Coordinates of C-alpha atoms in Angstrom, one line a residue:
M29 CA -17.7 25.0 17.8
D30 CA -15.2 27.4 19.5
V31 CA -11.8 26.6 17.9
R32 CA -8.7 28.4 19.3
H33 CA -5.3 28.9 17.7
D34 CA -2.6 29.7 20.2
T35 CA 1.1 29.3 20.9
W36 CA 2.2 27.4 24.0
R37 CA 5.6 27.2 25.5
V38 CA 6.3 23.5 26.1
N39 CA 9.5 21.4 26.4
G40 CA 11.7 24.4 25.9
I41 CA 10.1 25.5 22.5
E42 CA 7.0 27.2 21.2
L43 CA 4.3 25.1 19.6
A44 CA 1.3 26.4 17.7
V45 CA -1.7 24.5 18.8
T46 CA -5.3 24.2 17.7
T47 CA -7.7 23.5 20.6
A48 CA -11.4 22.9 20.9
G49 CA -14.0 21.2 23.2
S50 CA -14.0 20.0 26.7
G51 CA -13.8 16.6 28.4
P52 CA -11.2 13.9 28.3
L53 CA -8.1 15.0 26.4
V54 CA -7.2 13.8 22.9
V55 CA -3.9 14.8 21.4
L56 CA -3.6 14.7 17.6
A57 CA -0.1 14.3 16.1
H58 CA 0.4 14.8 12.3
G59 CA 3.1 13.5 10.1
F60 CA 5.1 14.5 6.9
P61 CA 4.5 16.7 5.1
D62 CA 1.6 18.0 7.1
L63 CA 0.1 20.4 9.6
A64 CA -2.5 20.4 12.4
L65 CA -4.8 21.4 9.6
T66 CA -4.9 17.7 8.6
W67 CA -7.2 17.0 11.5
R68 CA -9.9 19.6 10.5
L69 CA -12.4 16.7 9.7
Q70 CA -11.8 15.0 13.0
L71 CA -12.1 18.0 15.3
P72 CA -15.9 18.5 15.0
A73 CA -16.6 14.8 15.6
L74 CA -14.4 14.6 18.6
V75 CA -15.7 17.8 20.2
E76 CA -19.3 16.7 19.6
A77 CA -18.6 13.4 21.3
G78 CA -17.4 15.2 24.4
Y79 CA -13.7 15.4 24.1
R80 CA -11.1 18.2 24.5
V81 CA -8.8 18.2 21.4
V82 CA -5.3 19.6 21.2
A83 CA -3.7 19.4 17.7
P84 CA -0.2 21.0 17.4
D85 CA 1.8 21.9 14.4
M86 CA 4.5 19.5 15.4
R87 CA 8.0 21.0 15.9
G88 CA 9.6 21.9 12.6
Y89 CA 6.2 22.6 11.0
G90 CA 3.9 25.5 10.4
R91 CA 3.8 28.2 13.1
S92 CA 5.7 26.0 15.6
A93 CA 9.4 26.5 16.4
R94 CA 11.9 25.0 13.8
P95 CA 15.2 24.2 15.6
A96 CA 18.1 23.8 13.2
A97 CA 19.9 20.8 14.7
V98 CA 18.9 17.3 13.5
A99 CA 19.3 16.1 17.1
D100 CA 16.4 18.3 18.2
Y101 CA 14.0 16.0 16.3
D102 CA 14.7 12.6 17.9
G103 CA 11.7 10.6 19.1
D104 CA 12.2 11.1 22.8
T105 CA 12.4 14.9 22.3
I106 CA 9.2 14.9 20.2
R107 CA 7.4 12.8 22.7
G108 CA 8.5 15.4 25.3
D109 CA 6.6 18.0 23.3
L110 CA 3.5 15.9 23.4
I111 CA 3.8 15.2 27.2
G112 CA 4.4 19.0 27.6
L113 CA 1.0 19.6 26.0
L114 CA -0.6 17.5 28.8
D115 CA 1.3 19.4 31.4
H116 CA 0.1 22.7 29.9
E117 CA -3.5 21.4 30.1
R118 CA -2.9 20.1 33.6
A119 CA -4.0 16.7 32.4
D120 CA -2.7 13.5 34.0
R121 CA -3.5 11.4 30.9
A122 CA -4.7 11.6 27.3
H123 CA -5.8 9.7 24.3
F124 CA -3.1 10.0 21.6
V125 CA -3.8 9.8 17.9
G126 CA -1.0 10.0 15.3
H127 CA -0.8 9.8 11.5
D128 CA 2.3 8.8 9.5
F129 CA 5.4 10.0 11.5
G130 CA 2.9 11.2 14.2
A131 CA 1.9 7.5 14.6
A132 CA 5.6 6.5 14.9
T133 CA 5.9 9.2 17.6
V134 CA 2.9 8.3 19.7
W135 CA 3.2 4.5 19.7
P136 CA 6.3 4.5 22.0
L137 CA 4.4 6.6 24.5
G138 CA 2.9 3.3 25.5
V139 CA 6.3 2.2 26.8
T140 CA 8.0 5.5 27.7
H141 CA 5.0 7.2 29.4
P142 CA 2.4 4.5 30.1
D143 CA 1.0 6.4 33.1
R144 CA 0.1 9.4 30.8
V145 CA -1.7 7.3 28.2
L146 CA -5.5 6.5 28.1
S147 CA -5.3 5.0 24.6
L148 CA -3.2 5.0 21.4
T149 CA -4.4 5.2 17.8
G150 CA -2.0 5.1 14.9
L151 CA -2.9 5.8 11.3
S152 CA -0.9 4.2 8.5
V153 CA 2.3 3.5 10.4
P154 CA 2.3 0.5 12.7
Y155 CA 4.4 0.0 15.9
A156 CA 7.3 -2.3 15.5
L157 CA 9.6 -3.9 18.1
P158 CA 13.2 -2.9 17.6
S159 CA 14.9 -4.6 14.6
P160 CA 18.2 -6.5 15.0
V161 CA 20.1 -3.8 13.0
A162 CA 19.6 -0.1 12.2
P163 CA 16.5 0.7 10.0
T164 CA 18.5 2.6 7.4
R165 CA 20.5 -0.5 6.7
I166 CA 17.4 -2.6 6.3
L167 CA 15.8 0.0 4.0
R168 CA 18.9 0.2 1.8
D169 CA 19.2 -3.6 1.6
R170 CA 15.6 -4.1 0.8
L171 CA 14.5 -1.0 -1.2
G172 CA 17.8 0.6 -2.4
D173 CA 19.6 3.9 -2.1
D174 CA 16.8 5.7 -4.0
F175 CA 14.1 4.8 -1.5
Y176 CA 12.8 8.1 -0.1
M177 CA 13.6 7.4 3.5
V178 CA 17.1 6.6 2.5
R179 CA 17.4 9.7 0.3
F180 CA 16.1 11.9 3.1
Q181 CA 19.2 10.9 5.2
E182 CA 21.3 13.3 3.1
R183 CA 21.7 16.9 4.2
E184 CA 20.5 19.9 2.1
A185 CA 20.0 18.0 -1.2
P186 CA 16.5 16.8 -0.2
E187 CA 15.5 20.3 0.8
A188 CA 16.6 21.6 -2.5
I189 CA 14.6 19.1 -4.4
L190 CA 11.4 19.4 -2.4
E191 CA 11.5 23.2 -2.2
R192 CA 12.2 23.8 -5.9
D193 CA 8.4 23.6 -6.6
V194 CA 6.5 23.3 -3.3
A195 CA 3.1 23.0 -5.0
H196 CA 4.4 20.1 -7.1
T197 CA 6.0 18.4 -4.1
L198 CA 2.8 18.6 -2.1
S199 CA 0.7 17.4 -5.0
A200 CA 2.9 14.3 -5.3
A201 CA 3.2 13.6 -1.6
L202 CA -0.5 14.1 -0.8
S203 CA -1.3 11.8 -3.7
G204 CA 0.8 9.1 -2.1
R205 CA 3.8 9.3 -4.5
F206 CA 6.8 9.2 -2.2
D207 CA 9.5 8.0 -4.7
P208 CA 12.1 10.7 -5.3
P209 CA 11.3 11.1 -9.1
S210 CA 7.8 12.1 -8.1
F211 CA 9.2 15.2 -6.4
E212 CA 11.0 16.4 -9.6
R213 CA 8.9 19.0 -11.4
D214 CA 7.1 18.0 -14.6
P215 CA 7.0 21.3 -16.6
G216 CA 4.1 19.9 -18.7
K217 CA 1.9 19.1 -15.8
P218 CA 0.7 21.8 -13.4
P219 CA 0.4 20.7 -9.7
E220 CA -3.0 19.7 -8.6
P221 CA -4.3 18.5 -5.2
P222 CA -5.8 15.0 -5.0
A223 CA -9.5 14.9 -5.6
W224 CA -10.3 14.5 -1.9
L225 CA -8.5 17.7 -0.9
P226 CA -10.3 21.1 -1.5
A227 CA -8.3 23.6 -3.5
D228 CA -8.4 26.2 -0.8
V229 CA -7.0 23.8 1.8
F230 CA -4.2 22.8 -0.7
D231 CA -3.4 26.4 -1.1
V232 CA -2.9 26.7 2.7
Y233 CA -0.5 23.8 2.6
V234 CA 1.5 25.4 -0.2
R235 CA 1.7 28.8 1.4
E236 CA 2.9 27.3 4.7
F237 CA 5.6 25.1 3.2
E238 CA 6.8 27.9 0.9
R239 CA 7.3 29.9 4.1
T240 CA 8.9 27.2 6.2
G241 CA 10.5 24.8 3.8
F242 CA 10.7 21.0 4.5
G243 CA 13.9 20.9 6.6
G244 CA 12.1 20.4 10.0
G245 CA 10.1 17.5 8.7
L246 CA 13.1 15.9 7.0
N247 CA 14.9 15.9 10.3
Y248 CA 12.4 13.4 11.7
Y249 CA 13.6 10.9 9.1
R250 CA 17.2 11.7 9.8
N251 CA 16.6 10.4 13.3
I252 CA 15.2 7.0 12.5
D253 CA 18.4 5.2 13.4
E254 CA 18.7 7.3 16.6
N255 CA 15.1 6.4 17.5
W256 CA 15.9 2.7 17.0
R257 CA 18.9 3.1 19.4
Q258 CA 16.6 4.7 21.9
A259 CA 14.2 1.8 21.5
T260 CA 16.9 -0.8 22.0
R261 CA 17.8 0.7 25.4
R262 CA 14.3 0.5 26.8
D263 CA 13.6 -2.2 29.4
R264 CA 9.9 -2.2 28.4
Q265 CA 8.9 -3.0 24.8
I266 CA 5.3 -4.2 24.8
I267 CA 2.5 -1.6 24.8
E268 CA -0.2 -2.3 27.4
A269 CA -2.6 0.6 26.6
P270 CA -5.7 -0.1 24.5
S271 CA -4.5 0.5 20.9
L272 CA -6.0 0.9 17.5
L273 CA -4.1 0.6 14.1
I274 CA -6.0 2.0 11.1
T275 CA -4.5 1.3 7.7
A276 CA -5.8 1.7 4.1
D277 CA -5.6 -0.7 1.3
Q278 CA -4.3 1.9 -1.2
D279 CA -1.6 3.3 1.1
P280 CA 1.9 2.6 -0.3
V281 CA 3.2 2.4 3.3
I282 CA 1.7 -1.1 3.8
R283 CA 4.1 -2.4 1.1
F284 CA 7.2 -1.9 3.4
M285 CA 5.5 -1.6 6.8
P286 CA 3.1 -4.6 6.8
P287 CA 0.5 -4.0 9.5
E288 CA 0.1 -7.7 10.3
R289 CA 3.5 -7.6 12.0
A290 CA 2.3 -5.1 14.6
A291 CA 0.4 -7.4 16.9
R292 CA 3.6 -8.7 18.5
G293 CA 4.2 -5.4 20.2
F294 CA 0.8 -5.1 22.0
R295 CA -1.2 -6.6 24.7
D296 CA -4.4 -5.1 23.4
L297 CA -4.5 -4.1 19.7
R298 CA -7.4 -3.7 17.3
S299 CA -6.7 -3.3 13.6
H300 CA -8.9 -2.1 10.8
T301 CA -8.2 -1.5 7.1
V302 CA -10.1 1.3 5.2
A303 CA -11.0 0.1 1.7
G304 CA -10.5 2.4 -1.2
A305 CA -8.4 5.0 0.7
G306 CA -4.7 5.9 0.6
H307 CA -2.2 7.3 3.0
W308 CA -4.4 10.2 4.1
M309 CA -7.3 8.0 4.9
H310 CA -8.5 10.4 7.7
Q311 CA -9.1 13.1 5.0
E312 CA -10.2 10.7 2.2
N313 CA -12.8 8.8 4.3
P314 CA -13.3 10.9 7.5
E315 CA -16.7 9.4 8.4
Q316 CA -15.3 5.9 8.7
V317 CA -12.1 6.9 10.3
N318 CA -13.9 9.1 12.8
E319 CA -16.3 6.3 13.7
L320 CA -13.3 3.9 14.3
I321 CA -11.5 6.5 16.4
L322 CA -14.5 7.4 18.5
G323 CA -15.4 3.7 19.1
H324 CA -11.9 3.1 20.3
L325 CA -11.9 6.1 22.6
R326 CA -15.3 5.2 24.1
A327 CA -14.2 1.7 24.8
A328 CA -11.0 2.9 26.5
D329 CA -13.0 5.3 28.6
R330 CA -15.3 2.6 30.0

């Protein structure tokens, strides 16, 4: 399999992209804290099935540009990056697959750019119709000021905590521990990757985030209220494109983003829960997740 690593100029910035294969286009969008590397177990399956894959380091991550302003990470801007990838490929439409914040980014493409979407797949994070009040207010009321998404609204302090010991931070996050105390270094416990992640891959994550820091990724969270405001201004809210939601029964996200609420936002949604897997189900159980994704893509291509 011929895999290329290039830098493309799209939407006014440079994005590092991993590409492989030929055929209908599939764009893979990662979340926090992650890289295009997260899709290394999906790339071969998609290419073998006859798809062209484009997986960027999302803006703020890895080898991609890292604008300093929080406003440069709002949802409409990030979706502009993804549409820019289609334009660079001279593709009219694509299948979009997103994990974590990548899922939160690709879902609204079904209402903002329906003419560019063949299908949508979201891992972990469901699509939700706009709430009556701003999300940070709901999160504070329900989960308190120490909930990680609330804590991430602060400036500078989260960066200082997460970057104090990058290996420990990634060990906690990749193991599905998102509460702020998990990011505080335990001097008596050396950081270890979760059992499903090879040590050499974990080392790549550590080196990259030691180089870049976490500020770009945190700025996605600092836009959740702005993304809500953008959503409330849209005339269209219901996603028409064929859609697939994949969750996992050990993923802590389902505790505060219940997947059963997602159906109200779709005309055509399939849902599946991966048993025994956590937040990174596409790395923990790639065979099952790949089968689900490919089944969905093939059905949408008929």
